[in-house]
Short mmCIF file of C-alpha atoms and ligand atoms in Angstrom, two decimals:
data_model
loop_
_atom_site.label_atom_id
_atom_site.label_comp_id
_atom_site.label_asym_id
_atom_site.label_seq_id
_atom_site.Cartn_x
_atom_site.Cartn_y
_atom_site.Cartn_z
CA MET A 1 42.26 -41.71 168.39
CA ILE A 2 40.48 -38.45 169.03
CA LEU A 3 38.46 -36.89 166.24
CA ALA A 4 37.44 -33.26 166.47
CA SER A 5 33.93 -32.18 165.64
CA SER A 6 33.87 -29.17 163.37
CA ILE A 7 31.23 -27.16 161.57
CA ARG A 8 32.01 -26.80 157.86
CA ARG A 9 28.99 -24.82 156.86
CA LEU A 10 26.76 -22.65 159.02
CA ARG A 11 23.53 -21.13 157.78
CA LEU A 12 21.24 -18.85 159.75
CA THR A 13 17.82 -17.62 158.67
CA ASP A 14 16.01 -14.77 160.42
CA PHE A 15 18.03 -15.42 163.54
CA ARG A 16 18.37 -12.28 165.71
CA ASN A 17 20.20 -9.63 163.65
CA PHE A 18 20.95 -12.02 160.77
CA ALA A 19 18.43 -12.10 157.92
CA THR A 20 20.59 -14.75 156.28
CA LEU A 21 24.11 -15.94 156.90
CA ASP A 22 25.93 -18.64 155.00
CA LEU A 23 29.49 -19.46 156.08
CA ASP A 24 31.88 -21.96 154.55
CA LEU A 25 34.48 -23.04 157.06
CA ASP A 26 37.29 -25.49 157.54
CA GLY A 27 38.19 -27.37 160.70
CA ARG A 28 40.40 -24.67 162.21
CA PRO A 29 39.28 -22.49 165.15
CA VAL A 30 36.92 -19.72 164.05
CA CYS A 31 37.74 -16.23 165.32
CA LEU A 32 34.83 -13.81 165.04
CA ALA A 33 36.05 -10.22 165.22
CA GLY A 34 33.74 -7.25 165.20
CA PRO A 35 32.43 -4.27 167.11
CA ASN A 36 29.96 -4.50 169.99
CA GLY A 37 26.50 -5.37 168.81
CA SER A 38 27.61 -6.73 165.44
CA GLY A 39 26.25 -10.24 166.09
CA LYS A 40 29.19 -12.32 167.35
CA THR A 41 27.45 -13.75 170.39
CA ASN A 42 24.34 -14.33 168.27
CA ILE A 43 26.36 -16.70 166.08
CA LEU A 44 27.58 -18.63 169.13
CA GLU A 45 24.05 -18.72 170.50
CA ALA A 46 22.77 -20.10 167.19
CA ILE A 47 25.27 -22.98 167.37
CA SER A 48 24.37 -23.60 171.02
CA LEU A 49 20.73 -24.06 170.00
CA LEU A 50 21.72 -27.25 168.21
CA ALA A 51 22.29 -28.72 171.70
CA PRO A 52 19.63 -29.39 174.35
CA GLY A 53 18.44 -26.53 176.54
CA ARG A 54 17.65 -22.93 175.79
CA GLY A 55 21.00 -22.05 174.28
CA LEU A 56 23.67 -19.92 175.81
CA ARG A 57 21.37 -16.98 176.43
CA GLY A 58 18.67 -19.08 178.07
CA ALA A 59 16.22 -17.53 175.60
CA GLU A 60 12.54 -18.31 175.08
CA THR A 61 11.99 -19.99 171.71
CA THR A 62 10.52 -16.88 170.06
CA GLU A 63 13.23 -14.51 171.25
CA PRO A 64 15.67 -15.10 168.37
CA LEU A 65 12.98 -14.26 165.75
CA ARG A 66 14.52 -11.46 163.74
CA ARG A 67 12.98 -8.11 164.49
CA SER A 68 13.40 -5.10 162.32
CA GLY A 69 11.39 -2.00 163.09
CA ASP A 70 7.86 -3.19 163.88
CA GLU A 71 8.25 -6.37 161.89
CA MET A 72 9.09 -9.77 163.23
CA ALA A 73 10.03 -12.87 161.27
CA ALA A 74 7.64 -15.83 161.49
CA SER A 75 10.35 -18.47 161.91
CA TRP A 76 14.05 -18.86 162.58
CA ALA A 77 16.49 -21.59 161.61
CA VAL A 78 20.04 -22.71 162.28
CA TYR A 79 21.56 -25.24 159.91
CA ALA A 80 25.02 -26.75 160.16
CA GLU A 81 26.98 -29.24 158.11
CA ALA A 82 29.68 -30.83 160.18
CA VAL A 83 32.45 -33.35 160.38
CA THR A 84 32.07 -35.38 163.54
CA ALA A 85 33.76 -38.35 165.16
CA GLU A 86 31.21 -40.60 163.49
CA ALA A 87 30.61 -39.04 160.10
CA ASP A 88 32.43 -36.96 157.52
CA ASP A 89 29.33 -35.15 156.47
CA ILE A 90 26.35 -34.82 158.71
CA SER A 91 23.79 -32.04 158.91
CA PHE A 92 22.04 -30.62 161.92
CA ALA A 93 19.12 -28.23 161.94
CA SER A 94 17.24 -26.52 164.69
CA GLY A 95 14.56 -23.91 164.47
CA LEU A 96 11.18 -22.50 165.22
CA LEU A 97 8.65 -23.19 162.50
CA GLU A 98 5.84 -20.86 161.49
CA GLY A 99 3.07 -21.56 163.96
CA GLY A 100 5.51 -21.80 166.84
CA ARG A 101 6.62 -25.42 166.68
CA ARG A 102 10.23 -26.13 167.68
CA GLN A 103 11.97 -28.60 165.44
CA THR A 104 15.33 -30.39 165.36
CA ARG A 105 16.65 -32.51 162.54
CA MET A 106 19.69 -34.60 161.83
CA ASN A 107 20.45 -35.42 158.18
CA GLY A 108 17.01 -34.08 157.35
CA LYS A 109 15.16 -36.44 159.67
CA PRO A 110 13.46 -35.46 162.92
CA ALA A 111 15.79 -36.03 165.87
CA SER A 112 15.79 -34.99 169.48
CA ARG A 113 18.30 -32.46 170.67
CA ALA A 114 19.73 -35.13 172.96
CA ASP A 115 20.51 -37.08 169.75
CA LEU A 116 22.21 -33.99 168.34
CA ALA A 117 24.22 -33.56 171.54
CA ARG A 118 25.56 -37.09 171.20
CA HIS A 119 26.81 -36.32 167.69
CA LEU A 120 27.88 -32.72 168.13
CA PRO A 121 29.11 -32.19 171.69
CA MET A 122 29.94 -28.63 172.70
CA ILE A 123 31.13 -26.66 175.69
CA ALA A 124 30.37 -22.97 176.14
CA LEU A 125 32.15 -20.31 178.16
CA LEU A 126 30.57 -16.86 178.51
CA PRO A 127 31.77 -13.53 179.86
CA GLU A 128 29.51 -13.87 182.92
CA HIS A 129 31.41 -17.04 183.85
CA ASP A 130 34.40 -14.85 184.69
CA ARG A 131 32.88 -14.38 188.13
CA LEU A 132 31.41 -17.84 188.40
CA PHE A 133 33.31 -18.76 191.55
CA ALA A 134 32.36 -15.55 193.32
CA GLY A 135 28.75 -15.60 192.11
CA PRO A 136 25.56 -17.42 193.11
CA ARG A 137 25.77 -21.12 193.91
CA ALA A 138 22.93 -22.02 191.55
CA ASP A 139 24.77 -20.53 188.53
CA ARG A 140 27.89 -22.51 189.37
CA LEU A 141 25.94 -25.73 189.72
CA ARG A 142 24.16 -25.12 186.40
CA PHE A 143 27.50 -24.47 184.71
CA PHE A 144 28.94 -27.68 186.13
CA ASP A 145 25.87 -29.74 185.23
CA ARG A 146 26.19 -28.46 181.65
CA LEU A 147 29.80 -29.65 181.58
CA VAL A 148 28.72 -33.04 182.88
CA ALA A 149 25.90 -33.21 180.32
CA ALA A 150 28.30 -32.38 177.48
CA ASN A 151 30.08 -35.58 178.50
CA ASP A 152 26.94 -37.54 179.12
CA PRO A 153 23.64 -36.27 177.64
CA ALA A 154 21.74 -38.68 179.92
CA HIS A 155 22.83 -36.45 182.81
CA GLY A 156 20.75 -33.61 181.36
CA GLU A 157 17.76 -35.90 181.05
CA THR A 158 18.15 -37.09 184.66
CA LEU A 159 18.38 -33.48 185.79
CA ASN A 160 15.17 -32.59 183.95
CA ALA A 161 13.38 -35.57 185.46
CA TYR A 162 14.58 -34.66 188.96
CA GLU A 163 13.56 -31.02 188.55
CA LYS A 164 10.08 -31.99 187.31
CA LEU A 165 9.56 -34.21 190.35
CA ARG A 166 10.91 -31.54 192.67
CA SER A 167 8.49 -28.96 191.35
CA ARG A 168 5.58 -31.44 191.54
CA ARG A 169 6.43 -32.25 195.18
CA GLN A 170 6.79 -28.56 195.97
CA LYS A 171 3.35 -27.76 194.49
CA LEU A 172 1.73 -30.55 196.50
CA LEU A 173 3.37 -29.38 199.71
CA GLU A 174 2.36 -25.77 199.12
CA SER A 175 -1.22 -26.71 198.24
CA GLY A 176 -1.55 -28.58 201.54
CA ARG A 177 -2.59 -31.78 199.66
CA THR A 178 -0.04 -33.82 201.51
CA ASP A 179 -1.21 -37.33 200.71
CA PRO A 180 1.70 -39.36 202.19
CA ALA A 181 1.50 -42.20 199.67
CA TRP A 182 1.64 -39.77 196.76
CA LEU A 183 4.57 -37.88 198.30
CA ASP A 184 6.36 -41.14 199.10
CA ALA A 185 6.12 -42.15 195.45
CA ILE A 186 7.48 -38.80 194.22
CA GLU A 187 10.29 -38.77 196.77
CA THR A 188 11.30 -42.32 195.89
CA ASP A 189 11.72 -41.27 192.27
CA MET A 190 13.48 -38.06 193.30
CA ALA A 191 15.94 -40.03 195.40
CA GLN A 192 16.66 -42.36 192.52
CA HIS A 193 17.30 -39.55 190.05
CA GLY A 194 19.06 -37.48 192.70
CA VAL A 195 21.60 -40.20 193.44
CA GLY A 196 22.11 -40.63 189.69
CA LEU A 197 22.88 -36.92 189.43
CA ALA A 198 25.30 -36.93 192.34
CA SER A 199 27.03 -40.00 191.06
CA GLY A 200 27.36 -38.59 187.51
CA ARG A 201 28.78 -35.38 188.93
CA LEU A 202 31.35 -37.21 191.05
CA HIS A 203 32.58 -39.28 188.14
CA ALA A 204 32.79 -36.23 185.89
CA LEU A 205 34.60 -34.29 188.59
CA ALA A 206 37.20 -37.03 189.02
CA ARG A 207 37.89 -37.06 185.27
CA LEU A 208 37.99 -33.27 185.13
CA GLN A 209 40.39 -33.05 188.06
CA ALA A 210 42.66 -35.66 186.50
CA ALA A 211 42.73 -33.66 183.25
CA ILE A 212 43.51 -30.44 185.14
CA ASP A 213 46.32 -32.18 187.01
CA ALA A 214 47.73 -33.60 183.78
CA ALA A 215 47.96 -30.24 181.97
CA ALA A 216 51.59 -29.65 181.13
CA ASP A 217 51.68 -25.88 180.61
CA ASP A 218 51.57 -23.30 183.35
CA VAL A 219 49.74 -20.59 181.41
CA PHE A 220 46.49 -21.24 183.21
CA PRO A 221 46.42 -21.99 186.93
CA LYS A 222 45.15 -25.23 188.34
CA ALA A 223 42.22 -25.54 190.68
CA ASP A 224 41.41 -28.21 193.22
CA LEU A 225 37.74 -28.95 192.79
CA ALA A 226 35.23 -30.48 195.14
CA LEU A 227 31.50 -31.06 195.27
CA ASP A 228 29.61 -29.96 198.32
CA GLY A 229 26.31 -31.80 198.74
CA LEU A 230 24.59 -34.31 200.99
CA THR A 231 24.42 -37.14 198.46
CA GLU A 232 27.78 -36.37 196.84
CA ALA A 233 29.38 -36.54 200.31
CA ALA A 234 27.65 -39.84 201.11
CA LEU A 235 28.77 -41.44 197.85
CA ALA A 236 32.30 -40.06 198.15
CA ALA A 237 32.49 -41.57 201.64
CA GLY A 238 31.67 -44.97 200.17
CA ALA A 239 27.91 -45.27 200.63
CA GLY A 240 26.18 -47.64 198.23
CA ILE A 241 23.47 -46.47 195.84
CA GLN A 242 20.66 -47.86 197.99
CA GLU A 243 22.06 -46.30 201.15
CA ALA A 244 22.40 -42.91 199.46
CA GLU A 245 18.85 -43.16 198.08
CA ASP A 246 17.49 -44.02 201.53
CA GLN A 247 19.34 -41.09 203.06
CA LEU A 248 17.94 -38.66 200.49
CA MET A 249 14.44 -40.12 200.81
CA THR A 250 14.56 -39.69 204.59
CA ALA A 251 15.81 -36.13 204.26
CA LEU A 252 12.97 -35.32 201.85
CA ALA A 253 10.33 -36.94 204.06
CA GLU A 254 11.60 -35.07 207.10
CA GLY A 255 11.74 -31.80 205.20
CA ARG A 256 8.12 -31.81 203.96
CA ASP A 257 6.63 -29.33 206.43
CA ARG A 258 9.57 -26.98 206.25
CA ASP A 259 9.76 -27.03 202.41
CA GLY A 260 6.01 -26.47 202.17
CA ALA A 261 6.10 -23.53 204.59
CA ALA A 262 9.18 -21.99 202.96
CA GLY A 263 7.76 -22.25 199.45
CA ARG A 264 11.02 -23.80 198.21
CA THR A 265 12.95 -27.03 198.55
CA LEU A 266 15.30 -26.34 201.43
CA THR A 267 16.07 -30.04 201.84
CA ARG A 268 19.68 -30.64 200.83
CA GLY A 269 18.98 -32.59 197.67
CA PRO A 270 21.32 -32.44 194.66
CA HIS A 271 19.60 -29.21 193.54
CA ARG A 272 21.38 -27.51 196.43
CA SER A 273 24.87 -28.89 195.82
CA ASP A 274 27.80 -26.67 195.01
CA LEU A 275 31.07 -26.86 193.13
CA THR A 276 33.96 -25.47 195.15
CA ALA A 277 37.38 -24.57 193.77
CA ARG A 278 40.70 -23.57 195.27
CA HIS A 279 43.50 -21.89 193.35
CA ARG A 280 46.25 -24.42 193.93
CA GLY A 281 49.24 -22.12 193.47
CA LYS A 282 47.84 -19.44 195.74
CA GLU A 283 46.12 -21.79 198.18
CA GLN A 284 43.09 -19.58 198.04
CA GLU A 285 39.37 -20.01 197.46
CA ALA A 286 38.68 -19.31 193.79
CA GLY A 287 35.93 -16.87 194.77
CA LEU A 288 38.51 -14.64 196.47
CA CYS A 289 40.85 -14.52 193.47
CA SER A 290 40.97 -11.49 191.16
CA THR A 291 38.70 -11.43 188.13
CA GLY A 292 41.67 -12.11 185.84
CA GLU A 293 42.78 -15.04 187.98
CA GLN A 294 39.27 -16.45 188.04
CA LYS A 295 39.04 -16.14 184.27
CA ALA A 296 42.31 -18.04 183.92
CA LEU A 297 41.10 -20.73 186.35
CA ILE A 298 37.88 -21.22 184.46
CA LEU A 299 39.68 -21.37 181.11
CA ARG A 300 41.89 -24.12 182.53
CA LEU A 301 38.76 -25.89 183.69
CA VAL A 302 37.05 -25.67 180.30
CA LEU A 303 40.16 -26.78 178.39
CA ALA A 304 40.59 -29.69 180.80
CA GLN A 305 36.94 -30.64 180.39
CA ALA A 306 37.34 -30.71 176.61
CA ASP A 307 40.37 -32.92 177.09
CA ALA A 308 38.59 -35.23 179.56
CA LEU A 309 35.51 -35.49 177.39
CA SER A 310 37.46 -36.32 174.26
CA GLN A 311 39.61 -38.90 176.06
CA ARG A 312 36.48 -40.65 177.15
CA SER A 313 34.38 -40.46 174.01
CA GLY A 314 36.99 -40.12 171.29
CA ALA A 315 35.23 -36.94 170.10
CA MET A 316 36.59 -33.45 170.70
CA PRO A 317 33.70 -31.05 171.39
CA LEU A 318 33.20 -27.68 169.78
CA LEU A 319 34.28 -24.92 172.14
CA LEU A 320 32.15 -21.78 172.19
CA LEU A 321 34.31 -19.17 173.88
CA ASP A 322 32.58 -15.80 174.04
CA GLU A 323 34.99 -12.93 174.72
CA ALA A 324 37.49 -15.39 176.15
CA CYS A 325 40.48 -13.20 175.25
CA ALA A 326 39.02 -10.02 176.68
CA HIS A 327 40.91 -9.88 179.96
CA LEU A 328 43.92 -11.95 178.96
CA ASP A 329 47.40 -10.52 178.53
CA GLU A 330 49.43 -11.41 175.45
CA LYS A 331 51.14 -14.41 177.06
CA ARG A 332 47.81 -15.91 178.06
CA ARG A 333 46.27 -15.20 174.64
CA GLU A 334 49.16 -17.14 173.14
CA GLY A 335 48.67 -19.87 175.74
CA LEU A 336 44.99 -20.10 174.87
CA ALA A 337 45.68 -20.35 171.13
CA ASP A 338 48.33 -23.03 171.76
CA ALA A 339 46.03 -24.97 174.07
CA ILE A 340 43.13 -24.91 171.60
CA CYS A 341 45.37 -25.93 168.70
CA GLY A 342 46.98 -28.58 170.90
CA LEU A 343 43.58 -30.09 171.56
CA GLY A 344 42.77 -29.87 167.87
CA ALA A 345 39.39 -28.38 168.75
CA GLN A 346 37.31 -26.18 166.50
CA ALA A 347 36.86 -23.36 168.98
CA TRP A 348 34.58 -20.45 168.14
CA LEU A 349 36.01 -17.32 169.69
CA THR A 350 34.70 -13.77 169.70
CA GLY A 351 36.52 -10.50 170.25
CA VAL A 352 36.20 -6.82 169.43
CA GLU A 353 39.24 -6.79 167.17
CA ALA A 354 41.14 -9.23 164.99
CA GLY A 355 44.40 -8.41 166.82
CA LEU A 356 43.17 -10.41 169.82
CA PHE A 357 43.54 -13.53 167.68
CA ALA A 358 47.03 -12.77 166.33
CA ALA A 359 48.48 -15.71 168.27
CA PHE A 360 46.51 -18.13 166.08
CA GLY A 361 48.28 -16.94 162.93
CA ASN A 362 47.19 -19.20 160.12
CA ARG A 363 46.13 -21.85 162.62
CA GLY A 364 42.79 -20.03 162.83
CA GLN A 365 40.27 -18.51 160.41
CA VAL A 366 39.38 -14.92 161.22
CA LEU A 367 35.99 -13.63 160.11
CA ALA A 368 34.91 -10.01 160.34
CA VAL A 369 31.40 -9.56 161.73
CA GLU A 370 29.63 -6.33 161.01
CA ASN A 371 26.04 -5.47 161.72
CA GLY A 372 24.41 -8.77 160.87
CA SER A 373 26.79 -9.90 158.16
CA VAL A 374 30.17 -11.60 157.97
CA GLN A 375 33.13 -10.93 155.70
CA VAL A 376 35.42 -13.85 155.12
N1 ADP B 401 15.50 -10.92 167.82
C1 ADP B 401 16.36 -10.00 167.35
N2 ADP B 401 16.14 -9.42 166.14
C2 ADP B 401 17.01 -8.51 165.64
N3 ADP B 401 18.12 -8.11 166.28
C3 ADP B 401 18.39 -8.65 167.49
C4 ADP B 401 17.52 -9.62 168.08
N4 ADP B 401 18.05 -9.98 169.27
C5 ADP B 401 19.18 -9.27 169.42
N5 ADP B 401 19.39 -8.47 168.36
C6 ADP B 401 20.51 -7.55 168.11
O1 ADP B 401 21.68 -8.27 167.82
C7 ADP B 401 22.75 -7.37 167.98
C8 ADP B 401 24.05 -8.11 168.22
O2 ADP B 401 24.06 -8.85 169.37
P1 ADP B 401 25.34 -9.68 169.86
O3 ADP B 401 25.51 -10.88 169.04
O4 ADP B 401 25.16 -9.86 171.32
O5 ADP B 401 26.55 -8.68 169.59
P2 ADP B 401 28.10 -8.88 169.86
O6 ADP B 401 28.75 -8.84 168.53
O7 ADP B 401 28.50 -7.72 170.71
O8 ADP B 401 28.30 -10.18 170.57
C9 ADP B 401 22.32 -6.35 169.01
O9 ADP B 401 22.38 -5.09 168.45
C10 ADP B 401 20.87 -6.74 169.31
O10 ADP B 401 20.04 -5.61 169.41
MG1 MG B 402 28.90 -10.51 172.50
#
């Protein structure tokens, strides 16, 4: 049985343009309607800061501190009471304390954000993702790694470990202190984490593709996905873990001089992989599709990921869908509402007017956001 995670109470303190906010909610999708600049995305960002990482704006920890005129708050806090797959009443808190210390708590006790992610999984889709398939490779890979990490928080930890090693190796190479034994040790660890990353991505991709293929409606088009990367290709072709690690280690060792001279890691490790997508119906690269078509493709992908994730873990993630209805015609807005309700997910949607959420009817709860406050 799949149980949906939902936030039942959300409280913000001195978070961006909210001095205080205290919302009582039920499990239905939450539709935030309000003019530009009213604070809709800020609310989604606040929720995203309960998960690992820098939240959906990639902000520095002090950035959300509420500013008004010349004054700046000394701390910010996000507090949520939720129903999750494991508990009927569990609280999560995340914030920056006075003095600049970041803190995360679960049921009032200190907890890591990876712990929070295990209890309150979430998937975010932002307006800039509309052009994800036509945009820079690194953005696409980051988006995909986030999806994988929503399914498996250990993936995020492996990615951090790999990136730390990569930057340490890069510094050594650029400083000219190329002690081979030291580099060997770093590259051995990089290869181990790198193969873990590639393998996690491949498994997640297979589950995601299966969920896309299984979708019964034709409101959102289907994409054929693939991963383009040295290690992903080796594993997909049947290489064992050791073989793939050796291949990556060799590539790194051979790439030392070039990476050092270039000032970046040109070696084709998993940091340089890419997610490719083809619009199945049109038999076209996703990057060449129109903006509207790309938006529809990515919505299908996100809905399928929520489905895949919940099938695997038994917990339906929160969906943070910023301006998801913006470029959708009425039929697709209805399709989106039906898909979200079909999943049973508590989606958090934003839009400039309540009419965009008409298709939810009483299946959703519409809140009016205005200038740092919310009317229920
Ligand atoms: N640290 C901050 N303190 C006070 N206001 C902020 C802060 N950061 C952003 N804002 C303001 O929050 C407002 C709303 O932002 P946002 O949530 O993106 O609006 P929207 O409803 O269009 O999604 C903007 O006017 C912005 O200036
Ligand atoms: Mg916004």
